[in-house]
Structure formats: structure tokens, C-alpha cells
GROMACS .gro file of C-alpha atoms in nm:
model
  230
    1MET     CA    1  -2.364   3.108   5.178
    2ALA     CA    2  -2.165   2.799   5.265
    3GLU     CA    3  -2.083   2.561   4.987
    4LYS     CA    4  -2.218   2.207   5.034
    5ARG     CA    5  -1.983   1.927   4.959
    6TYR     CA    6  -2.093   1.575   4.881
    7VAL     CA    7  -1.879   1.267   4.897
    8LYS     CA    8  -1.940   1.027   4.613
    9LEU     CA    9  -1.950   0.664   4.724
   10THR     CA   10  -1.791   0.403   4.506
   11LYS     CA   11  -1.852   0.030   4.493
   12GLU     CA   12  -1.541  -0.032   4.701
   13GLN     CA   13  -1.666   0.197   4.976
   14ALA     CA   14  -2.026   0.074   4.997
   15ALA     CA   15  -2.080  -0.301   4.989
   16LEU     CA   16  -2.394  -0.416   4.815
   17GLN     CA   17  -2.633  -0.645   4.998
   18ASP     CA   18  -2.873  -0.868   4.813
   19ILE     CA   19  -3.223  -0.872   4.956
   20THR     CA   20  -3.456  -1.148   4.849
   21PRO     CA   21  -3.822  -1.064   4.786
   22GLY     CA   22  -4.026  -1.085   5.104
   23GLU     CA   23  -3.724  -1.090   5.334
   24LEU     CA   24  -3.821  -0.768   5.506
   25HIS     CA   25  -4.177  -0.888   5.572
   26GLN     CA   26  -4.091  -1.181   5.802
   27PRO     CA   27  -4.263  -1.195   6.143
   28ILE     CA   28  -4.057  -1.097   6.445
   29GLU     CA   29  -4.075  -1.304   6.763
   30VAL     CA   30  -4.108  -1.095   7.077
   31SER     CA   31  -4.004  -1.288   7.387
   32GLN     CA   32  -4.225  -1.074   7.611
   33TYR     CA   33  -4.539  -1.189   7.432
   34ASN     CA   34  -4.441  -1.547   7.343
   35VAL     CA   35  -4.496  -1.685   7.694
   36ARG     CA   36  -4.726  -1.936   7.855
   37ARG     CA   37  -4.990  -1.806   8.091
   38CYS     CA   38  -5.209  -1.968   8.352
   39ILE     CA   39  -5.558  -2.041   8.228
   40GLU     CA   40  -5.724  -1.937   8.557
   41CYS     CA   41  -5.531  -1.627   8.669
   42GLY     CA   42  -5.344  -1.528   8.352
   43GLN     CA   43  -5.002  -1.501   8.519
   44VAL     CA   44  -4.687  -1.579   8.320
   45LEU     CA   45  -4.558  -1.931   8.380
   46PRO     CA   46  -4.186  -2.009   8.395
   47GLU     CA   47  -4.022  -2.206   8.117
   48THR     CA   48  -3.955  -2.500   8.348
   49TYR     CA   49  -4.321  -2.528   8.451
   50GLN     CA   50  -4.482  -2.866   8.402
   51PRO     CA   51  -4.855  -2.925   8.455
   52PRO     CA   52  -4.935  -3.148   8.752
   53ALA     CA   53  -4.962  -3.518   8.676
   54ASP     CA   54  -5.284  -3.590   8.864
   55GLU     CA   55  -5.497  -3.763   8.600
   56ASP     CA   56  -5.601  -4.123   8.657
   57TRP     CA   57  -5.544  -4.394   8.400
   58ALA     CA   58  -5.847  -4.498   8.198
   59THR     CA   59  -5.797  -4.863   8.296
   60GLY     CA   60  -5.610  -5.040   8.574
   61ILE     CA   61  -5.278  -5.217   8.545
   62CYS     CA   62  -5.453  -5.553   8.569
   63GLY     CA   63  -5.735  -5.471   8.327
   64CYS     CA   64  -5.595  -5.674   8.040
   65ALA     CA   65  -5.923  -5.863   7.999
   66GLU     CA   66  -6.096  -5.541   7.889
   67ASP     CA   67  -5.922  -5.565   7.551
   68THR     CA   68  -5.864  -5.926   7.450
   69ASP     CA   69  -5.686  -5.843   7.123
   70SER     CA   70  -5.410  -5.640   7.286
   71CYS     CA   71  -5.396  -5.892   7.571
   72TRP     CA   72  -5.315  -6.184   7.343
   73THR     CA   73  -5.074  -5.975   7.135
   74GLY     CA   74  -4.893  -5.852   7.445
   75LEU     CA   75  -4.870  -6.205   7.586
   76PHE     CA   76  -4.727  -6.380   7.282
   77CYS     CA   77  -4.571  -6.088   7.087
   78PRO     CA   78  -4.495  -5.808   7.335
   79CYS     CA   79  -4.236  -5.657   7.102
   80VAL     CA   80  -4.499  -5.605   6.829
   81LEU     CA   81  -4.747  -5.442   7.067
   82PHE     CA   82  -4.477  -5.219   7.212
   83GLY     CA   83  -4.369  -5.116   6.862
   84HIS     CA   84  -4.723  -5.011   6.772
   85ASN     CA   85  -4.750  -4.817   7.098
   86VAL     CA   86  -4.433  -4.623   7.023
   87GLU     CA   87  -4.544  -4.549   6.667
   88ALA     CA   88  -4.880  -4.418   6.791
   89MET     CA   89  -4.700  -4.200   7.043
   90ARG     CA   90  -4.430  -4.072   6.808
   91GLU     CA   91  -4.493  -4.087   6.435
   92ASP     CA   92  -4.125  -4.024   6.354
   93ILE     CA   93  -4.026  -4.364   6.501
   94PRO     CA   94  -4.139  -4.666   6.293
   95TRP     CA   95  -4.287  -4.952   6.490
   96LYS     CA   96  -4.028  -5.194   6.351
   97ASN     CA   97  -3.741  -5.004   6.513
   98ALA     CA   98  -3.904  -5.012   6.857
   99CYS     CA   99  -3.999  -5.376   6.803
  100VAL     CA  100  -3.638  -5.473   6.726
  101CYS     CA  101  -3.506  -5.286   7.031
  102HIS     CA  102  -3.757  -5.462   7.256
  103ALA     CA  103  -3.678  -5.800   7.100
  104MET     CA  104  -3.306  -5.750   7.158
  105CYS     CA  105  -3.363  -5.688   7.528
  106VAL     CA  106  -3.630  -5.943   7.622
  107GLU     CA  107  -3.640  -6.211   7.354
  108GLY     CA  108  -3.265  -6.179   7.294
  109GLY     CA  109  -3.187  -6.229   7.662
  110MET     CA  110  -3.409  -6.536   7.679
  111ALA     CA  111  -3.252  -6.680   7.365
  112LEU     CA  112  -2.904  -6.620   7.504
  113ALA     CA  113  -2.991  -6.790   7.831
  114ALA     CA  114  -3.139  -7.090   7.650
  115ALA     CA  115  -2.833  -7.121   7.425
  116THR     CA  116  -2.599  -7.103   7.725
  117ALA     CA  117  -2.789  -7.376   7.907
  118LEU     CA  118  -2.801  -7.590   7.592
  119PHE     CA  119  -2.430  -7.581   7.508
  120ASN     CA  120  -2.278  -7.563   7.858
  121GLY     CA  121  -2.535  -7.755   8.058
  122ILE     CA  122  -2.683  -7.650   8.389
  123ASP     CA  123  -2.431  -7.622   8.672
  124PRO     CA  124  -2.373  -7.363   8.948
  125GLN     CA  125  -2.144  -7.148   8.733
  126THR     CA  126  -2.367  -7.163   8.427
  127SER     CA  127  -2.679  -7.096   8.632
  128PHE     CA  128  -2.520  -6.784   8.780
  129LEU     CA  129  -2.423  -6.663   8.433
  130ILE     CA  130  -2.773  -6.725   8.301
  131VAL     CA  131  -2.939  -6.541   8.589
  132GLU     CA  132  -2.698  -6.251   8.558
  133GLY     CA  133  -2.762  -6.222   8.184
  134LEU     CA  134  -3.138  -6.235   8.227
  135PHE     CA  135  -3.126  -5.978   8.505
  136PHE     CA  136  -2.919  -5.739   8.293
  137THR     CA  137  -3.139  -5.766   7.985
  138TRP     CA  138  -3.456  -5.733   8.193
  139TRP     CA  139  -3.314  -5.426   8.364
  140MET     CA  140  -3.229  -5.269   8.027
  141CYS     CA  141  -3.578  -5.347   7.898
  142GLY     CA  142  -3.737  -5.190   8.206
  143ILE     CA  143  -3.543  -4.867   8.155
  144TYR     CA  144  -3.615  -4.851   7.781
  145THR     CA  145  -3.986  -4.919   7.808
  146GLY     CA  146  -4.013  -4.712   8.127
  147LEU     CA  147  -3.892  -4.402   7.942
  148PHE     CA  148  -4.172  -4.446   7.691
  149ARG     CA  149  -4.425  -4.485   7.974
  150GLN     CA  150  -4.291  -4.170   8.134
  151ALA     CA  151  -4.333  -3.977   7.807
  152LEU     CA  152  -4.690  -4.106   7.783
  153GLN     CA  153  -4.763  -3.985   8.135
  154LYS     CA  154  -4.623  -3.639   8.058
  155LYS     CA  155  -4.832  -3.610   7.744
  156TYR     CA  156  -5.163  -3.694   7.913
  157HIS     CA  157  -5.069  -3.574   8.267
  158LEU     CA  158  -5.106  -3.921   8.415
  159LYS     CA  159  -4.983  -3.997   8.763
  160ASP     CA  160  -4.756  -4.285   8.857
  161SER     CA  161  -4.971  -4.593   8.887
  162PRO     CA  162  -4.900  -4.804   9.081
  163CYS     CA  163  -4.537  -4.677   9.110
  164ASP     CA  164  -4.244  -4.544   8.907
  165PRO     CA  165  -4.268  -4.619   8.530
  166CYS     CA  166  -3.942  -4.818   8.519
  167MET     CA  167  -4.042  -5.022   8.824
  168VAL     CA  168  -4.382  -5.093   8.669
  169HIS     CA  169  -4.217  -5.240   8.359
  170CYS     CA  170  -3.963  -5.434   8.564
  171CYS     CA  171  -4.235  -5.597   8.776
  172LEU     CA  172  -4.542  -5.602   8.546
  173HIS     CA  173  -4.400  -5.560   8.199
  174TRP     CA  174  -4.671  -5.735   7.996
  175CYS     CA  175  -4.955  -5.574   8.190
  176ALA     CA  176  -4.794  -5.230   8.153
  177ILE     CA  177  -4.767  -5.262   7.774
  178CYS     CA  178  -5.134  -5.360   7.746
  179GLN     CA  179  -5.240  -5.075   7.979
  180GLU     CA  180  -5.047  -4.820   7.769
  181HIS     CA  181  -5.211  -4.951   7.453
  182ARG     CA  182  -5.559  -4.914   7.603
  183GLU     CA  183  -5.478  -4.566   7.734
  184MET     CA  184  -5.363  -4.435   7.396
  185ARG     CA  185  -5.658  -4.597   7.220
  186ASN     CA  186  -5.901  -4.420   7.455
  187HIS     CA  187  -5.731  -4.082   7.408
  188LEU     CA  188  -5.715  -4.119   7.031
  189SER     CA  189  -6.086  -4.201   7.018
  190GLU     CA  190  -6.162  -3.894   7.232
  191ASP     CA  191  -5.955  -3.669   7.005
  192ALA     CA  192  -6.129  -3.806   6.697
  193SER     CA  193  -6.473  -3.745   6.848
  194THR     CA  194  -6.389  -3.385   6.944
  195GLU     CA  195  -6.236  -3.300   6.609
  196SER     CA  196  -6.522  -3.440   6.402
  197THR     CA  197  -6.792  -3.187   6.327
  198ILE     CA  198  -7.138  -3.250   6.193
  199VAL     CA  199  -7.239  -3.017   5.914
  200SER     CA  200  -7.611  -3.010   5.845
  201PRO     CA  201  -7.717  -2.925   5.491
  202PRO     CA  202  -7.915  -2.607   5.437
  203PRO     CA  203  -8.294  -2.641   5.417
  204VAL     CA  204  -8.437  -2.708   5.076
  205GLN     CA  205  -8.609  -2.405   4.935
  206GLU     CA  206  -8.898  -2.465   4.700
  207MET     CA  207  -9.080  -2.214   4.488
  208ASN     CA  208  -9.456  -2.222   4.499
  209SER     CA  209  -9.606  -2.200   4.152
  210HIS     CA  210  -9.946  -2.097   4.293
  211ASP     CA  211  -9.800  -1.784   4.451
  212ASP     CA  212  -9.620  -1.703   4.131
  213ASN     CA  213  -9.945  -1.715   3.938
  214LYS     CA  214 -10.103  -1.478   4.192
  215ASP     CA  215  -9.819  -1.236   4.162
  216SER     CA  216  -9.829  -1.244   3.786
  217THR     CA  217 -10.205  -1.187   3.764
  218PRO     CA  218 -10.203  -0.811   3.831
  219THR     CA  219  -9.931  -0.760   3.579
  220ASP     CA  220 -10.129  -0.946   3.315
  221GLU     CA  221 -10.438  -0.736   3.386
  222HIS     CA  222 -10.229  -0.421   3.369
  223ASN     CA  223 -10.094  -0.521   3.034
  224ASN     CA  224 -10.446  -0.589   2.899
  225LEU     CA  225 -10.572  -0.243   2.988
  226GLN     CA  226 -10.667  -0.028   2.691
  227ILE     CA  227 -10.730   0.342   2.658
  228GLN     CA  228 -11.098   0.408   2.595
  229PRO     CA  229 -11.246   0.738   2.480
  230VAL     CA  230 -11.454   0.924   2.736
   0.00000   0.00000   0.00000
């Protein structure tokens, strides 16, 4: 019979590994199952798939009169309305940050042009500088606000109306801000209506004392029975 030999492991040979409680019970992500599928046919969709942007806007670009509050706010304080739109779209960005960025582009460019005309007067060279500064700030504002409009369209699958998001803000900036505010307000109201559930209380159950007396009558008669001699 062969002799069995065992090798004794020491601490230097076998390194100890600390295992925290619950570490071995963590869920495992399987890439084959964590995929997006088509709702109609069930086929696996590629990672780069984006749903088609074919939804119409709730209101038109010139429908500012449908919401007078946002219309007046967008006309006199567009930076404030834009800040609230960004905060409603992304909760991680405070409305003050977006408001300051918008004010630096639009209101800052106007203030710079007014200061240039005030201190240097209006001449051909100054006029060209003023127009160039206003064009640059307006172009920067169109790109910045257009990116937010593009993110809004991706979220709700809205199509370009009437054209590219940046071009909409460059040509109809105030109307675009008001339209985005109305669009998000309509979607938020729809989400709130779908999430709210009405729970009806259970029917009130009442005990009828008349039926209880009827049920107790036989028992009382049974208790009153006496054994009589035959």
C-alpha cells in the first residue's frame, strides 16, 4: 500500500484573502441578457440604436400666446426662463448656473456693445467691432442653447421643428425658449397623471344586530332545556 504524503502549507506559502460578508452574493451582469430588444419583434437592438425622432411638438414655435407667463418671462428675462428649463431637464444642474451662462452670452454681449458705443462713439470701425462682437456672442448662445434643445428632442423623440436646433435658437431664440418650456410642462403633467393612482377605500362592513339575535335564539332555547322524567 502506497504511503500518502501531505505537504503542509505555511502562511508564507498561502496568502490569506479577506472576504467581507455578502461579497460572494453580489449579482453578476451577463452581457448576453442585458440587451435592448425591439418591442414589436423582440430582436436585439445594437448599442448605437436611437429611436426615431418622429414625434410632433405639443405647441408650435410661434405659440407663445398659449402661455402668457412664460411668454413675458422669456421676453424680459430669457436667462431666467432658460435656467428653469435646464433645471427641469437635468436636476443635477442648478438653474442659476444655466442662467449665468445664458446671461454671459446674450446680455453680456449686448452690454459690451453698448459700452463700446458709449465710450468710443459710433464710427465705421466701432460699428464693425460692435457687430462682430454681437455676432460672436449670439453664435455662442445659439450653440449653447441648441445643445439643450437637442437633448430635449432626444428625450421625448421630437423631430426638428422647423429646422436644426442651433439654427432655431439663432433665428428664433425667444420663441424657442418659450416652446421648450411649454413642451416640458406638458410632458411633466402627463407623467404626473400616469403615475398617480386612485385607491378606493374598502366597503364599510356593518353587523346586523337583528340577525345576531336570530342566531342566538336557538342557543338560548337549547340552554333552557331541562331533563324531564318520562
